[in-house]
Amino acid sequence: MNDKLKIGITCYPTLGGSGVVATELGKLLAEKGHEVHFITHSMPFRLGKFHKNIFYHEVEVSEYYVFRYPPYDLSLASKLAQVAKMEDLDLLHVHYAIPHAVCALLAKQMIGSKLKVVTTLHGTDITVLGQDHSISDLIRYAINESDAVTAVSKDLIKETRESLDIDRDIDLAYNFVDKRVYYPRDISKLRGEFARPDEKILIHISNFRPVKRVQDVIEIFAKVSKTVRSRLLFVGEGPDLSKMISKVRELGLTDKVTFCGKQDDVAQVISLADVMLLPSEKESFGLVALEAMACGVPTVGSNAGGIPELITHGETGYLAETGDTEKMAEHVIHLLTDTEHYEQVVQNCLYRARHTFCNDITTVQYEEIYYRVLGRELPESHRIVDSFCQ
Ligand code: GMT
């Protein structure tokens, strides 16, 4: 029997950590010989160049004039069914419960085959949408009917169980980074563009949504910059951008803050920094903090959601209560002024990212889940992971 699988992947392809995780996972599965079909409304932004074993099927939405709202969900369900049938897919792995899991379940019913549905919960599908009573029953249905459900932290599993009254099995599959991409980059030529040699660099990368508390980032930086000569880089775009610009101006920090917009080579940008700030209100995992960890940049942030599962306070970064910008600033100052301790934290970060959250381990975890739902054994040859990760 051919031990390679045919896997359909659906995600939000143009933004967010869930799209990054889904795309990177697809690339890794394809490298291991599985056939991967991305079924999305646009080309996933992290897909990049042509990859062997990867196919892209675009979901086109009907704009017929009777529709007040173009029915993306129905188009997606139809496309999932069509591709699953045409390509004889073994399973659909959908990232984010709404609408992807619901569409996959509809596709499964439409083709009436043995197609399996694996749903990965990423965070706001539970912590924000799961609280919306107009759709919480639908999310519960999608979770209960999927053949397997994974979540990106223990905290998200707990939150899913408590807030949606779910008692089915949920597999834990943490976010991961590809160690061939995320490592401390040589930034000797670039750093001078952003800071003077005696200045430290703080960085925040996000979609600037209220949940990220970007105002806290500015407050932390305002306090730090009184003690440590430093600069702040913002990478990303989002609804709070104009408020951020006003606050930076109000606090007289304009000369010290750079808004870099969206950036593709995240590992390169992160490597410029000395500390990552992540003071979020909610964060099921905090992929950006893991990306920073893998580049040897410690994070100071809130102890919200799954962040403490990634960052061990005092060892690989520092955490404080959400909103406690005073404490977070103290932690940043401590890190930036104690060189020996900082170097130890950097080494701890590199070790933890490579040994606990590395691509090889996570790919096997997801493969185990796929073979399990298909009632098959994971082939021995697929268990082999890079010795560095073990
Ligand atoms: O952080 C965001 O707002 C984007 C969001 C997404 O759905 O793409 O990220 C979520 O999924 C990431 C990947 O699993 C997690 O690392 C983020 O912590 C999570 N964001 C939140 O829970 C707010």
CSV table of C-alpha atoms and ligand atoms in Angstrom, one decimal:
chain,number,residue,atom,x,y,z
A,1,MET,CA,0.0,0.0,0.0
A,2,ASN,CA,1.3,3.5,-0.8
A,3,ASP,CA,2.1,5.0,2.6
A,4,LYS,CA,2.0,8.6,1.4
A,5,LEU,CA,-1.2,10.6,2.0
A,6,LYS,CA,-3.2,13.0,-0.1
A,7,ILE,CA,-4.1,15.9,2.1
A,8,GLY,CA,-6.2,19.0,1.5
A,9,ILE,CA,-5.4,22.1,3.5
A,10,THR,CA,-7.6,25.1,4.1
A,11,CYS,CA,-6.6,28.2,6.0
A,12,TYR,CA,-6.7,32.0,6.0
A,13,PRO,CA,-4.0,32.3,3.4
A,14,THR,CA,-3.1,36.0,3.5
A,15,LEU,CA,-2.8,36.8,7.2
A,16,GLY,CA,-2.2,35.6,10.7
A,17,GLY,CA,-0.4,32.9,12.5
A,18,SER,CA,-2.9,30.2,11.6
A,19,GLY,CA,-2.2,30.7,7.9
A,20,VAL,CA,1.6,30.6,8.6
A,21,VAL,CA,1.3,27.4,10.6
A,22,ALA,CA,-1.0,25.8,7.9
A,23,THR,CA,1.3,26.8,5.1
A,24,GLU,CA,4.6,25.7,6.8
A,25,LEU,CA,3.0,22.4,7.8
A,26,GLY,CA,1.9,21.8,4.1
A,27,LYS,CA,5.4,22.5,2.9
A,28,LEU,CA,6.9,20.1,5.4
A,29,LEU,CA,4.4,17.3,4.6
A,30,ALA,CA,5.1,17.8,0.9
A,31,GLU,CA,8.9,17.4,1.6
A,32,LYS,CA,8.1,14.1,3.3
A,33,GLY,CA,6.4,12.9,0.1
A,34,HIS,CA,2.8,13.5,0.9
A,35,GLU,CA,0.6,15.2,-1.8
A,36,VAL,CA,-0.7,18.5,-0.4
A,37,HIS,CA,-3.5,20.5,-2.0
A,38,PHE,CA,-4.1,24.0,-0.7
A,39,ILE,CA,-7.7,24.9,-1.2
A,40,THR,CA,-7.9,28.6,-0.3
A,41,HIS,CA,-9.2,32.0,-1.7
A,42,SER,CA,-5.7,33.2,-2.5
A,43,MET,CA,-2.2,31.7,-2.8
A,44,PRO,CA,-0.9,31.3,0.8
A,45,PHE,CA,1.6,34.1,1.3
A,46,ARG,CA,4.3,31.9,2.9
A,47,LEU,CA,4.1,29.3,0.0
A,48,GLY,CA,6.7,31.2,-2.0
A,49,LYS,CA,8.4,29.4,-4.8
A,50,PHE,CA,7.2,26.2,-6.7
A,51,HIS,CA,7.3,23.1,-4.5
A,52,LYS,CA,7.2,19.5,-5.5
A,53,ASN,CA,4.0,17.7,-4.3
A,54,ILE,CA,2.1,21.0,-3.6
A,55,PHE,CA,-1.0,22.0,-5.5
A,56,TYR,CA,-3.1,25.1,-5.2
A,57,HIS,CA,-6.8,25.2,-5.9
A,58,GLU,CA,-8.4,28.7,-5.8
A,59,VAL,CA,-11.8,29.2,-4.3
A,60,GLU,CA,-13.8,31.5,-6.5
A,61,VAL,CA,-16.8,33.2,-5.0
A,62,SER,CA,-20.0,33.7,-7.0
A,63,GLU,CA,-20.9,37.4,-7.1
A,64,TYR,CA,-24.4,36.9,-8.6
A,65,TYR,CA,-26.5,40.1,-8.1
A,66,VAL,CA,-29.2,38.4,-5.8
A,67,PHE,CA,-26.5,37.8,-3.2
A,68,ARG,CA,-26.3,40.6,-0.7
A,69,TYR,CA,-23.2,39.0,0.7
A,70,PRO,CA,-21.1,36.8,-1.7
A,71,PRO,CA,-21.4,33.2,-0.3
A,72,TYR,CA,-17.7,32.4,0.3
A,73,ASP,CA,-18.5,29.5,2.7
A,74,LEU,CA,-20.7,27.7,0.1
A,75,SER,CA,-18.1,28.2,-2.6
A,76,LEU,CA,-15.4,26.8,-0.3
A,77,ALA,CA,-17.5,23.8,0.6
A,78,SER,CA,-18.2,23.1,-3.1
A,79,LYS,CA,-14.5,23.5,-3.9
A,80,LEU,CA,-13.4,21.2,-1.0
A,81,ALA,CA,-15.9,18.5,-2.2
A,82,GLN,CA,-14.8,18.9,-5.9
A,83,VAL,CA,-11.0,18.7,-5.1
A,84,ALA,CA,-11.5,15.9,-2.6
A,85,LYS,CA,-13.3,13.8,-5.2
A,86,MET,CA,-11.1,14.7,-8.2
A,87,GLU,CA,-7.9,14.1,-6.3
A,88,ASP,CA,-9.1,11.3,-4.2
A,89,LEU,CA,-8.0,13.0,-1.0
A,90,ASP,CA,-7.6,11.0,2.2
A,91,LEU,CA,-8.4,13.9,4.4
A,92,LEU,CA,-9.0,17.6,4.8
A,93,HIS,CA,-7.0,19.5,7.4
A,94,VAL,CA,-8.7,22.8,8.1
A,95,HIS,CA,-7.2,25.5,10.2
A,96,TYR,CA,-9.7,27.7,12.2
A,97,ALA,CA,-13.1,26.4,13.1
A,98,ILE,CA,-15.2,29.0,11.3
A,99,PRO,CA,-16.1,28.6,8.5
A,100,HIS,CA,-13.4,26.1,7.5
A,101,ALA,CA,-14.4,23.1,9.6
A,102,VAL,CA,-18.1,23.6,8.9
A,103,CYS,CA,-17.3,23.8,5.1
A,104,ALA,CA,-15.2,20.6,5.3
A,105,LEU,CA,-17.9,18.7,7.1
A,106,LEU,CA,-20.4,19.8,4.4
A,107,ALA,CA,-17.9,18.7,1.7
A,108,LYS,CA,-17.6,15.3,3.4
A,109,GLN,CA,-21.3,14.9,3.4
A,110,MET,CA,-21.6,16.0,-0.2
A,111,ILE,CA,-19.2,13.4,-1.5
A,112,GLY,CA,-20.3,10.7,0.9
A,113,SER,CA,-16.9,9.1,1.0
A,114,LYS,CA,-14.5,8.0,3.7
A,115,LEU,CA,-12.9,11.5,3.6
A,116,LYS,CA,-11.7,12.5,7.1
A,117,VAL,CA,-11.7,16.0,8.6
A,118,VAL,CA,-9.0,17.2,10.9
A,119,THR,CA,-9.7,20.6,12.5
A,120,THR,CA,-7.0,22.8,14.1
A,121,LEU,CA,-8.2,25.4,16.6
A,122,HIS,CA,-5.9,28.4,16.6
A,123,GLY,CA,-7.3,30.7,19.3
A,124,THR,CA,-9.6,33.5,18.3
A,125,ASP,CA,-12.0,31.0,16.7
A,126,ILE,CA,-12.6,29.9,20.4
A,127,THR,CA,-11.7,32.9,22.6
A,128,VAL,CA,-13.5,35.5,20.5
A,129,LEU,CA,-15.9,33.8,18.1
A,130,GLY,CA,-16.7,31.0,20.5
A,131,GLN,CA,-18.2,33.7,22.9
A,132,ASP,CA,-20.5,35.0,20.2
A,133,HIS,CA,-23.8,33.2,20.9
A,134,SER,CA,-25.0,33.7,17.3
A,135,ILE,CA,-22.4,31.2,16.1
A,136,SER,CA,-21.1,29.3,19.2
A,137,ASP,CA,-23.5,26.3,18.5
A,138,LEU,CA,-22.1,26.0,15.0
A,139,ILE,CA,-18.5,26.0,16.3
A,140,ARG,CA,-19.4,23.3,18.9
A,141,TYR,CA,-21.0,21.3,16.1
A,142,ALA,CA,-17.9,21.6,13.9
A,143,ILE,CA,-15.6,20.5,16.8
A,144,ASN,CA,-17.8,17.6,17.8
A,145,GLU,CA,-18.2,16.3,14.2
A,146,SER,CA,-14.6,16.5,13.1
A,147,ASP,CA,-12.7,13.2,13.0
A,148,ALA,CA,-9.9,14.8,15.0
A,149,VAL,CA,-9.4,18.2,16.6
A,150,THR,CA,-6.1,19.7,17.5
A,151,ALA,CA,-5.4,22.9,19.5
A,152,VAL,CA,-2.2,24.9,19.7
A,153,SER,CA,-1.8,25.0,23.5
A,154,LYS,CA,-3.1,23.3,26.7
A,155,ASP,CA,-4.7,26.6,27.6
A,156,LEU,CA,-6.7,26.6,24.4
A,157,ILE,CA,-7.9,23.0,25.0
A,158,LYS,CA,-9.0,24.1,28.5
A,159,GLU,CA,-10.8,27.2,27.1
A,160,THR,CA,-12.5,25.2,24.4
A,161,ARG,CA,-13.8,22.6,26.9
A,162,GLU,CA,-15.0,25.2,29.4
A,163,SER,CA,-16.4,27.9,27.1
A,164,LEU,CA,-18.1,25.5,24.6
A,165,ASP,CA,-18.8,22.6,26.9
A,166,ILE,CA,-16.8,20.2,24.8
A,167,ASP,CA,-15.7,16.8,26.2
A,168,ARG,CA,-14.3,15.0,23.1
A,169,ASP,CA,-10.6,14.3,22.7
A,170,ILE,CA,-8.5,17.3,21.5
A,171,ASP,CA,-4.9,16.7,20.5
A,172,LEU,CA,-2.2,19.2,21.6
A,173,ALA,CA,0.0,20.3,18.7
A,174,TYR,CA,2.0,23.4,19.6
A,175,ASN,CA,3.0,25.9,16.9
A,176,PHE,CA,6.5,25.2,15.5
A,177,VAL,CA,9.2,26.9,13.5
A,178,ASP,CA,11.3,25.6,10.7
A,179,LYS,CA,14.8,25.7,12.1
A,180,ARG,CA,16.3,26.1,8.6
A,181,VAL,CA,14.5,29.5,8.4
A,182,TYR,CA,14.4,30.8,12.0
A,183,TYR,CA,17.9,31.1,13.4
A,184,PRO,CA,19.9,34.2,14.5
A,185,ARG,CA,20.7,35.9,11.2
A,186,ASP,CA,23.7,38.0,10.5
A,187,ILE,CA,22.4,41.6,10.8
A,188,SER,CA,25.8,43.4,11.1
A,189,LYS,CA,25.2,45.3,7.9
A,190,LEU,CA,21.5,46.1,8.5
A,191,ARG,CA,21.5,47.1,12.2
A,192,GLY,CA,23.1,50.4,11.6
A,193,GLU,CA,20.1,51.4,9.5
A,194,PHE,CA,17.8,51.2,12.5
A,195,ALA,CA,19.9,52.1,15.6
A,196,ARG,CA,23.2,53.5,16.7
A,197,PRO,CA,25.8,51.0,18.1
A,198,ASP,CA,25.0,52.1,21.7
A,199,GLU,CA,21.2,51.6,21.3
A,200,LYS,CA,19.1,48.6,22.0
A,201,ILE,CA,16.2,47.5,19.7
A,202,LEU,CA,12.8,46.5,20.9
A,203,ILE,CA,10.3,45.0,18.4
A,204,HIS,CA,6.6,44.2,18.2
A,205,ILE,CA,5.1,42.3,15.3
A,206,SER,CA,1.4,41.7,15.0
A,207,ASN,CA,-1.8,42.6,13.2
A,208,PHE,CA,-2.3,45.6,15.5
A,209,ARG,CA,-5.8,44.4,16.7
A,210,PRO,CA,-7.1,45.4,20.1
A,211,VAL,CA,-6.3,42.0,21.5
A,212,LYS,CA,-2.6,42.7,21.0
A,213,ARG,CA,-2.6,45.8,23.3
A,214,VAL,CA,-0.3,47.8,21.1
A,215,GLN,CA,-0.8,50.8,23.3
A,216,ASP,CA,0.9,48.8,26.0
A,217,VAL,CA,3.9,48.2,23.7
A,218,ILE,CA,4.3,52.0,23.4
A,219,GLU,CA,3.9,52.5,27.2
A,220,ILE,CA,6.5,49.8,27.9
A,221,PHE,CA,8.9,51.4,25.4
A,222,ALA,CA,8.3,54.9,26.9
A,223,LYS,CA,9.4,53.6,30.3
A,224,VAL,CA,12.4,51.6,29.0
A,225,SER,CA,13.7,54.4,26.9
A,226,LYS,CA,14.0,56.6,30.0
A,227,THR,CA,16.7,54.3,31.4
A,228,VAL,CA,18.1,52.4,28.3
A,229,ARG,CA,19.1,54.1,25.1
A,230,SER,CA,16.8,52.3,22.7
A,231,ARG,CA,14.5,52.2,19.7
A,232,LEU,CA,11.2,50.5,18.9
A,233,LEU,CA,10.3,48.8,15.6
A,234,PHE,CA,6.7,48.0,14.8
A,235,VAL,CA,6.2,45.4,12.1
A,236,GLY,CA,2.7,44.8,10.7
A,237,GLU,CA,-0.5,46.6,9.9
A,238,GLY,CA,-3.9,46.7,11.3
A,239,PRO,CA,-6.9,48.7,12.7
A,240,ASP,CA,-5.0,50.3,15.7
A,241,LEU,CA,-2.2,51.8,13.5
A,242,SER,CA,-3.5,55.4,13.5
A,243,LYS,CA,-4.1,55.3,17.3
A,244,MET,CA,-0.5,54.0,17.7
A,245,ILE,CA,0.9,56.8,15.6
A,246,SER,CA,-1.0,59.4,17.7
A,247,LYS,CA,0.2,57.9,20.9
A,248,VAL,CA,3.8,57.8,19.8
A,249,ARG,CA,3.5,61.5,18.8
A,250,GLU,CA,1.8,62.4,22.1
A,251,LEU,CA,4.6,60.8,24.1
A,252,GLY,CA,7.3,62.6,22.1
A,253,LEU,CA,8.7,59.3,20.8
A,254,THR,CA,8.5,59.9,17.1
A,255,ASP,CA,12.2,59.9,16.5
A,256,LYS,CA,12.7,56.6,18.3
A,257,VAL,CA,9.9,54.6,16.8
A,258,THR,CA,9.9,53.1,13.3
A,259,PHE,CA,6.8,51.7,11.6
A,260,CYS,CA,8.2,49.1,9.1
A,261,GLY,CA,4.8,47.9,7.7
A,262,LYS,CA,4.5,44.3,6.7
A,263,GLN,CA,7.7,42.4,6.2
A,264,ASP,CA,8.2,39.1,4.5
A,265,ASP,CA,11.6,38.0,5.9
A,266,VAL,CA,10.4,37.9,9.5
A,267,ALA,CA,13.5,36.0,10.8
A,268,GLN,CA,15.8,38.7,9.4
A,269,VAL,CA,13.7,41.6,11.0
A,270,ILE,CA,13.5,39.8,14.3
A,271,SER,CA,17.2,39.2,14.4
A,272,LEU,CA,17.7,43.0,14.4
A,273,ALA,CA,16.1,43.2,17.8
A,274,ASP,CA,17.3,42.6,21.4
A,275,VAL,CA,13.8,42.0,22.9
A,276,MET,CA,10.4,41.2,21.5
A,277,LEU,CA,7.3,42.7,23.2
A,278,LEU,CA,4.0,40.7,23.3
A,279,PRO,CA,1.7,42.2,25.9
A,280,SER,CA,-1.5,40.6,24.5
A,281,GLU,CA,-4.9,40.4,26.1
A,282,LYS,CA,-5.4,36.9,24.7
A,283,GLU,CA,-2.9,34.7,22.9
A,284,SER,CA,-3.5,31.0,22.4
A,285,PHE,CA,0.2,30.4,21.8
A,286,GLY,CA,2.1,33.4,20.4
A,287,LEU,CA,3.8,32.2,17.3
A,288,VAL,CA,5.8,35.5,16.9
A,289,ALA,CA,7.4,34.9,20.4
A,290,LEU,CA,8.5,31.4,19.2
A,291,GLU,CA,9.9,32.9,16.0
A,292,ALA,CA,11.8,35.4,18.2
A,293,MET,CA,13.0,32.6,20.5
A,294,ALA,CA,14.3,30.6,17.6
A,295,CYS,CA,16.3,33.7,16.4
A,296,GLY,CA,17.7,34.1,19.9
A,297,VAL,CA,15.5,37.1,20.9
A,298,PRO,CA,13.8,36.8,24.3
A,299,THR,CA,10.2,38.0,24.7
A,300,VAL,CA,8.8,40.1,27.5
A,301,GLY,CA,5.0,39.9,27.5
A,302,SER,CA,1.8,39.0,29.3
A,303,ASN,CA,1.1,35.7,31.0
A,304,ALA,CA,-2.1,35.4,28.9
A,305,GLY,CA,-3.5,32.2,27.4
A,306,GLY,CA,-0.8,29.8,26.1
A,307,ILE,CA,2.2,32.2,26.4
A,308,PRO,CA,3.4,30.7,29.6
A,309,GLU,CA,3.6,27.3,27.9
A,310,LEU,CA,6.1,28.8,25.5
A,311,ILE,CA,8.0,31.2,27.7
A,312,THR,CA,9.4,30.1,31.0
A,313,HIS,CA,9.5,33.3,33.2
A,314,GLY,CA,13.1,34.2,34.0
A,315,GLU,CA,14.6,31.5,31.7
A,316,THR,CA,13.5,32.2,28.1
A,317,GLY,CA,11.8,35.6,28.7
A,318,TYR,CA,9.7,37.4,31.2
A,319,LEU,CA,6.0,37.6,31.8
A,320,ALA,CA,3.7,39.9,33.9
A,321,GLU,CA,0.0,40.3,34.3
A,322,THR,CA,-1.8,41.7,31.2
A,323,GLY,CA,-1.7,45.5,31.4
A,324,ASP,CA,1.1,45.7,33.9
A,325,THR,CA,3.4,47.8,31.7
A,326,GLU,CA,5.4,48.9,34.7
A,327,LYS,CA,6.5,45.3,35.5
A,328,MET,CA,7.1,44.5,31.8
A,329,ALA,CA,9.3,47.6,31.4
A,330,GLU,CA,11.3,46.5,34.6
A,331,HIS,CA,11.8,43.1,33.0
A,332,VAL,CA,13.1,44.6,29.8
A,333,ILE,CA,15.4,46.9,31.6
A,334,HIS,CA,16.7,44.0,33.7
A,335,LEU,CA,17.4,42.0,30.5
A,336,LEU,CA,19.0,44.8,28.7
A,337,THR,CA,21.3,45.9,31.5
A,338,ASP,CA,22.6,42.6,32.7
A,339,THR,CA,24.7,41.3,29.8
A,340,GLU,CA,25.7,38.0,31.3
A,341,HIS,CA,22.1,37.1,32.2
A,342,TYR,CA,20.9,38.3,28.8
A,343,GLU,CA,23.4,35.9,27.1
A,344,GLN,CA,22.2,33.0,29.2
A,345,VAL,CA,18.5,33.8,28.3
A,346,VAL,CA,19.4,33.9,24.6
A,347,GLN,CA,21.1,30.5,24.8
A,348,ASN,CA,18.1,29.1,26.7
A,349,CYS,CA,15.8,30.5,23.9
A,350,LEU,CA,17.8,28.9,21.1
A,351,TYR,CA,17.9,25.5,22.9
A,352,ARG,CA,14.2,25.5,23.8
A,353,ALA,CA,13.0,26.5,20.3
A,354,ARG,CA,15.1,23.9,18.6
A,355,HIS,CA,14.4,21.1,20.9
A,356,THR,CA,10.7,21.6,21.8
A,357,PHE,CA,9.1,23.5,19.0
A,358,CYS,CA,11.0,22.3,16.0
A,359,ASN,CA,9.4,21.4,12.6
A,360,ASP,CA,10.4,17.8,12.5
A,361,ILE,CA,8.7,16.9,15.8
A,362,THR,CA,5.4,18.7,14.9
A,363,THR,CA,5.2,17.2,11.4
A,364,VAL,CA,5.3,13.7,12.9
A,365,GLN,CA,2.7,14.7,15.5
A,366,TYR,CA,0.3,15.8,12.8
A,367,GLU,CA,1.1,12.7,10.7
A,368,GLU,CA,0.3,10.4,13.6
A,369,ILE,CA,-3.1,12.1,13.9
A,370,TYR,CA,-3.7,11.7,10.1
A,371,TYR,CA,-2.9,8.0,10.1
A,372,ARG,CA,-4.9,7.4,13.3
A,373,VAL,CA,-8.1,8.9,11.9
A,374,LEU,CA,-7.6,6.8,8.7
A,375,GLY,CA,-7.2,3.7,10.9
A,376,ARG,CA,-3.6,3.1,9.7
A,377,GLU,CA,-0.3,2.8,11.3
A,378,LEU,CA,2.2,5.6,11.0
A,379,PRO,CA,5.0,4.1,8.8
A,380,GLU,CA,8.2,3.6,10.7
A,381,SER,CA,10.2,5.6,8.1
A,382,HIS,CA,8.0,8.7,8.9
A,383,ARG,CA,9.0,8.6,12.6
A,384,ILE,CA,12.6,9.5,11.9
A,385,VAL,CA,13.2,13.1,13.0
A,386,ASP,CA,16.3,15.2,12.7
A,387,SER,CA,18.6,14.2,15.6
A,388,PHE,CA,19.1,17.8,16.5
A,389,CYS,CA,15.4,18.0,17.7
A,390,GLN,CA,15.5,14.9,19.9
B,1,GMT,O1,-2.7,36.5,16.5
B,1,GMT,C1,-3.6,36.7,15.7
B,1,GMT,O2,-4.4,37.6,15.8
B,1,GMT,C2,-3.7,35.8,14.5
B,1,GMT,C3,-4.3,34.5,14.9
B,1,GMT,C4,-4.7,33.7,13.7
B,1,GMT,O3,-5.8,33.1,13.8
B,1,GMT,O4,-4.0,33.6,12.6
B,1,GMT,O5,-3.3,33.8,15.6
B,1,GMT,C5,-3.7,32.8,16.4
B,1,GMT,O6,-3.1,31.6,15.9
B,1,GMT,C6,-1.7,31.5,16.0
B,1,GMT,C7,-1.2,30.3,15.3
B,1,GMT,O7,-1.7,29.1,16.0
B,1,GMT,C8,-1.3,31.6,17.5
B,1,GMT,O8,0.1,31.6,17.6
B,1,GMT,C9,-1.8,33.0,18.1
B,1,GMT,O9,-1.5,33.0,19.4
B,1,GMT,C10,-3.3,33.0,17.9
B,1,GMT,N1,-3.7,34.4,18.3
B,1,GMT,C11,-4.5,34.6,19.3
B,1,GMT,O10,-4.9,33.7,20.1
B,1,GMT,C12,-4.9,36.0,19.6
